[in-house]
């Protein structure tokens, strides 16, 4: 009996489809985003960190784009704050596990700050869902102006489009516990002042953060995740007279494995204020994130998500998140 062989041009497509459909039902996690306020981003508040470290000797790499748009016009006493900006942050991260319990994670952020192009689309999005447009009717579209003043003094002003390397974080993680359903890891992060405070790509200071990340697969298709952070901020150059030295932040959410490798996620990110100011200059914030991830049998994970500010003026009005990640 002759063996039946499949021609490559006829077998390739079915093989790819089968690989996608047979992706494992576990391995979900939070969307790779946080509060993308242009005045919070320069500081060392940690991004999403894994609760489950890679196996000893293995690596994991990811590339993420957070594209956010912020508009706030506010006065309080003799203080005035104007935020009209669009930020794009590309972030490349690499994690290497030395043992089953110890891993190192390096991140390389590249930030662009400008007037952008999303204003009209965001207004239409808000109209579609019946959401308020806030201060958007008070400012021209696709403009860049970040300014904070007290009385006759201007303490912060950014008016020119900029792009460049941001402050670089390096993290060391320790696996506190892990089994098939649960994982907990502690992380120590040092953020080096490689960016520029003048264009908000960096804070101009060394920051240190301690984080605990956890995940729990409590049902076959449901996973809870969370992260808590305490960050010590060095003496920076962004609104130095108003900067605080301690910031708390937290993230929590749920992921539902809807079908094969498709996961749907909702999460909340919160942080305390970076500045002691009468206006919402990177103030206490809560951000709602929602979206999905798709995991392939080849080890890739692709993310698409959105963020909406639940505390108006303390976070971007809208954030789009794209991500790609793979273990090696």
mmCIF file of N, CA and C in Angstrom, residues 41-45 91 107-109 165-171 189-197 201-209 232 234:
data_model
loop_
_atom_site.group_PDB
_atom_site.id
_atom_site.type_symbol
_atom_site.label_atom_id
_atom_site.label_comp_id
_atom_site.label_asym_id
_atom_site.label_seq_id
_atom_site.Cartn_x
_atom_site.Cartn_y
_atom_site.Cartn_z
ATOM 1 N N UNK A 41 4.812 58.603 33.724
ATOM 2 C CA UNK A 41 5.688 57.695 32.979
ATOM 3 C C UNK A 41 7.182 57.881 33.254
ATOM 4 N N UNK A 42 7.686 59.111 33.495
ATOM 5 C CA UNK A 42 9.131 59.236 33.732
ATOM 6 C C UNK A 42 9.608 58.588 35.026
ATOM 7 N N UNK A 43 8.711 58.318 35.949
ATOM 8 C CA UNK A 43 9.105 57.817 37.261
ATOM 9 C C UNK A 43 9.115 56.288 37.289
ATOM 10 N N UNK A 44 9.683 55.744 38.362
ATOM 11 C CA UNK A 44 9.959 54.316 38.420
ATOM 12 C C UNK A 44 8.847 53.440 38.926
ATOM 13 N N UNK A 45 7.583 53.845 38.732
ATOM 14 C CA UNK A 45 6.466 52.964 39.089
ATOM 15 C C UNK A 45 6.514 51.751 38.165
ATOM 16 N N UNK A 91 8.162 49.505 24.288
ATOM 17 C CA UNK A 91 8.963 48.937 25.391
ATOM 18 C C UNK A 91 9.360 47.509 25.036
ATOM 19 N N UNK A 107 14.410 46.159 30.677
ATOM 20 C CA UNK A 107 13.442 46.828 29.817
ATOM 21 C C UNK A 107 14.107 48.005 29.121
ATOM 22 N N UNK A 108 13.737 48.207 27.867
ATOM 23 C CA UNK A 108 14.282 49.305 27.074
ATOM 24 C C UNK A 108 13.104 50.101 26.496
ATOM 25 N N UNK A 109 12.779 51.260 27.102
ATOM 26 C CA UNK A 109 11.638 52.044 26.615
ATOM 27 C C UNK A 109 12.071 53.146 25.645
ATOM 28 N N UNK A 165 15.091 57.720 24.043
ATOM 29 C CA UNK A 165 15.192 56.672 25.048
ATOM 30 C C UNK A 165 14.674 57.174 26.388
ATOM 31 N N UNK A 166 13.869 56.356 27.053
ATOM 32 C CA UNK A 166 13.379 56.686 28.380
ATOM 33 C C UNK A 166 14.286 56.128 29.460
ATOM 34 N N UNK A 167 13.891 56.332 30.706
ATOM 35 C CA UNK A 167 14.630 55.756 31.826
ATOM 36 C C UNK A 167 14.529 54.227 31.776
ATOM 37 N N UNK A 168 15.652 53.553 32.031
ATOM 38 C CA UNK A 168 15.750 52.097 31.863
ATOM 39 C C UNK A 168 15.616 51.385 33.205
ATOM 40 N N UNK A 169 14.615 50.487 33.362
ATOM 41 C CA UNK A 169 14.497 49.690 34.583
ATOM 42 C C UNK A 169 15.183 48.328 34.450
ATOM 43 N N UNK A 170 15.751 47.868 35.561
ATOM 44 C CA UNK A 170 16.328 46.529 35.664
ATOM 45 C C UNK A 170 15.752 45.886 36.912
ATOM 46 N N UNK A 171 15.178 44.680 36.760
ATOM 47 C CA UNK A 171 14.481 44.031 37.867
ATOM 48 C C UNK A 171 15.065 42.659 38.151
ATOM 49 N N UNK A 189 13.146 46.414 41.641
ATOM 50 C CA UNK A 189 13.401 47.136 40.396
ATOM 51 C C UNK A 189 14.178 48.415 40.660
ATOM 52 N N UNK A 190 15.252 48.620 39.902
ATOM 53 C CA UNK A 190 16.011 49.867 39.915
ATOM 54 C C UNK A 190 15.843 50.530 38.562
ATOM 55 N N UNK A 191 15.432 51.795 38.576
ATOM 56 C CA UNK A 191 15.244 52.539 37.330
ATOM 57 C C UNK A 191 16.329 53.588 37.200
ATOM 58 N N UNK A 192 17.160 53.464 36.148
ATOM 59 C CA UNK A 192 18.293 54.369 35.938
ATOM 60 C C UNK A 192 17.850 55.607 35.159
ATOM 61 N N UNK A 193 18.416 56.787 35.465
ATOM 62 C CA UNK A 193 18.013 58.034 34.798
ATOM 63 C C UNK A 193 18.673 58.213 33.437
ATOM 64 N N UNK A 194 18.274 57.409 32.471
ATOM 65 C CA UNK A 194 18.863 57.481 31.127
ATOM 66 C C UNK A 194 18.088 58.410 30.196
ATOM 67 N N UNK A 195 16.867 58.807 30.588
ATOM 68 C CA UNK A 195 16.077 59.725 29.782
ATOM 69 C C UNK A 195 16.359 61.174 30.135
ATOM 70 N N UNK A 196 15.495 62.064 29.650
ATOM 71 C CA UNK A 196 15.662 63.492 29.869
ATOM 72 C C UNK A 196 14.411 64.050 30.550
ATOM 73 N N UNK A 197 14.613 64.746 31.673
ATOM 74 C CA UNK A 197 13.483 65.340 32.376
ATOM 75 C C UNK A 197 12.851 66.468 31.566
ATOM 76 N N UNK A 201 10.926 62.188 29.129
ATOM 77 C CA UNK A 201 11.322 60.807 28.847
ATOM 78 C C UNK A 201 11.991 60.169 30.060
ATOM 79 N N UNK A 202 12.321 60.971 31.054
ATOM 80 C CA UNK A 202 12.927 60.483 32.278
ATOM 81 C C UNK A 202 12.683 61.455 33.408
ATOM 82 N N UNK A 203 12.987 61.013 34.633
ATOM 83 C CA UNK A 203 12.758 61.864 35.806
ATOM 84 C C UNK A 203 14.023 62.573 36.261
ATOM 85 N N UNK A 204 15.188 62.082 35.801
ATOM 86 C CA UNK A 204 16.447 62.673 36.244
ATOM 87 C C UNK A 204 16.950 62.112 37.550
ATOM 88 N N UNK A 205 16.399 60.964 38.006
ATOM 89 C CA UNK A 205 16.809 60.398 39.286
ATOM 90 C C UNK A 205 16.703 58.880 39.254
ATOM 91 N N UNK A 206 17.404 58.247 40.185
ATOM 92 C CA UNK A 206 17.332 56.797 40.376
ATOM 93 C C UNK A 206 16.141 56.481 41.267
ATOM 94 N N UNK A 207 15.282 55.562 40.832
ATOM 95 C CA UNK A 207 14.121 55.129 41.611
ATOM 96 C C UNK A 207 14.246 53.648 41.933
ATOM 97 N N UNK A 208 13.672 53.246 43.066
ATOM 98 C CA UNK A 208 13.736 51.855 43.514
ATOM 99 C C UNK A 208 12.328 51.395 43.889
ATOM 100 N N UNK A 209 11.942 50.204 43.436
ATOM 101 C CA UNK A 209 10.593 49.697 43.702
ATOM 102 C C UNK A 209 10.645 48.248 44.169
ATOM 103 N N UNK A 232 10.166 54.035 45.818
ATOM 104 C CA UNK A 232 10.878 55.181 46.385
ATOM 105 C C UNK A 232 11.458 55.991 45.229
ATOM 106 N N UNK A 234 13.805 59.018 43.784
ATOM 107 C CA UNK A 234 14.919 59.911 44.064
ATOM 108 C C UNK A 234 14.555 61.356 43.766
#
